XYZ file of C-alpha atoms in Angstrom:
91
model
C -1.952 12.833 -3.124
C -4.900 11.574 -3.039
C -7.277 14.607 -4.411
C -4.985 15.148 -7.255
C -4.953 11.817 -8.228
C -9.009 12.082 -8.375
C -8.739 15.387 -10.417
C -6.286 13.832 -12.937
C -7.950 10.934 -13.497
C -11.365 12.354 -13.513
C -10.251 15.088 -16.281
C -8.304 12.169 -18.432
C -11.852 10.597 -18.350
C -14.149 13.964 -18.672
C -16.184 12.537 -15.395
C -17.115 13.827 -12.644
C -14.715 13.826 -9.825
C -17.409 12.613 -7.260
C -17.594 9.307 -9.326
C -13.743 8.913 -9.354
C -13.258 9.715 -5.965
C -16.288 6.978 -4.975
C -14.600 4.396 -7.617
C -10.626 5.048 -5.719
C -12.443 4.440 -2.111
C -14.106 1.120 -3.312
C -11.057 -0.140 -4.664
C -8.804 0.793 -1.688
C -11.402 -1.184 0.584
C -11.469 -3.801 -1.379
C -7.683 -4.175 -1.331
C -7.363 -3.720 2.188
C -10.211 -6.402 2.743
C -8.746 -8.728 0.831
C -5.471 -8.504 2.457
C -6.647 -8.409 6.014
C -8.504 -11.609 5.517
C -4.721 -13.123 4.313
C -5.361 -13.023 0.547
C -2.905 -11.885 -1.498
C -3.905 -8.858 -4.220
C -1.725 -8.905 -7.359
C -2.637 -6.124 -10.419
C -0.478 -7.097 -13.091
C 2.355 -4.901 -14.234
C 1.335 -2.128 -11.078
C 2.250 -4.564 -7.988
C 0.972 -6.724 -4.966
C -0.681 -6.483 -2.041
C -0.159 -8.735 1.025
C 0.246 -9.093 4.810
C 3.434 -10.538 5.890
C 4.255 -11.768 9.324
C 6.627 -9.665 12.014
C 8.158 -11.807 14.578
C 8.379 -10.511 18.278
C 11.623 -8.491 18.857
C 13.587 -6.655 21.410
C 13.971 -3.510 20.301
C 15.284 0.013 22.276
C 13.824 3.142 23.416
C 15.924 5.566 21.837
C 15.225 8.546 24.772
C 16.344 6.201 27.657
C 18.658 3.175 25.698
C 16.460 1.045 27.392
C 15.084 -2.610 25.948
C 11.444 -2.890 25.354
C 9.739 -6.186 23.779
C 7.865 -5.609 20.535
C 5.447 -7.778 20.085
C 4.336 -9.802 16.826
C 2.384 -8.539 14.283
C 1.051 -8.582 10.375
C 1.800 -5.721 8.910
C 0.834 -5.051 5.171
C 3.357 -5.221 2.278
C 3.515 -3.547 -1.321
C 5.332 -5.459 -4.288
C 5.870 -3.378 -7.356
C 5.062 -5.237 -10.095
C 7.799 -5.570 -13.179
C 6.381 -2.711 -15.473
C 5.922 -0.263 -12.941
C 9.945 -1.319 -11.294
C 10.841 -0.834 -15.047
C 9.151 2.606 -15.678
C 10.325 3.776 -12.834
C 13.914 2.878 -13.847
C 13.350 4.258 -17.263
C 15.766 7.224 -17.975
């Protein structure tokens, strides 16, 4: 989660967690800035950021079967980049 990722990184880099922790949040707004204005956020060899379109549906309400409409939407989408797919796979 979140905290440990703070304490990990902020021990790899003897600092103090505060300045990690304000460092993460400034880079997660910026992402999610960027994307909600339609830009596209790539960090090479990690993965992508974007918002991708959802068309308008019919879908079901599984407690009564019955059809509702879902309407259209963005909705946010993670790409992981080529290193990270291959580290992942790495055995």
């Amino acid at each position: 989660n979140k905290a440990e990722l703070v304490a990990k990184v902020a021990t790899k880099l003897d600092t103090a967690k505060t300045s990690v922790a304000n460092v993460l949040e400034e880079v997660m707004a910026s992402i999610k800035e960027a994307v909600k204005a339609g830009d596209k956020v790539s960090l090479i060899g990690f993965g992508s950021w974007e918002a991708k379109q959802k068309a308008a549906r019919t879908g079901r309400n599984p407690q009564t079967g019955k059809e509702i409409k879902i309407k259209a939407k963005r909705v946010p989408k993670f790409s992981a980049g080529k290193e990270f797919k291959e580290l992942v796979n790495k055995k």
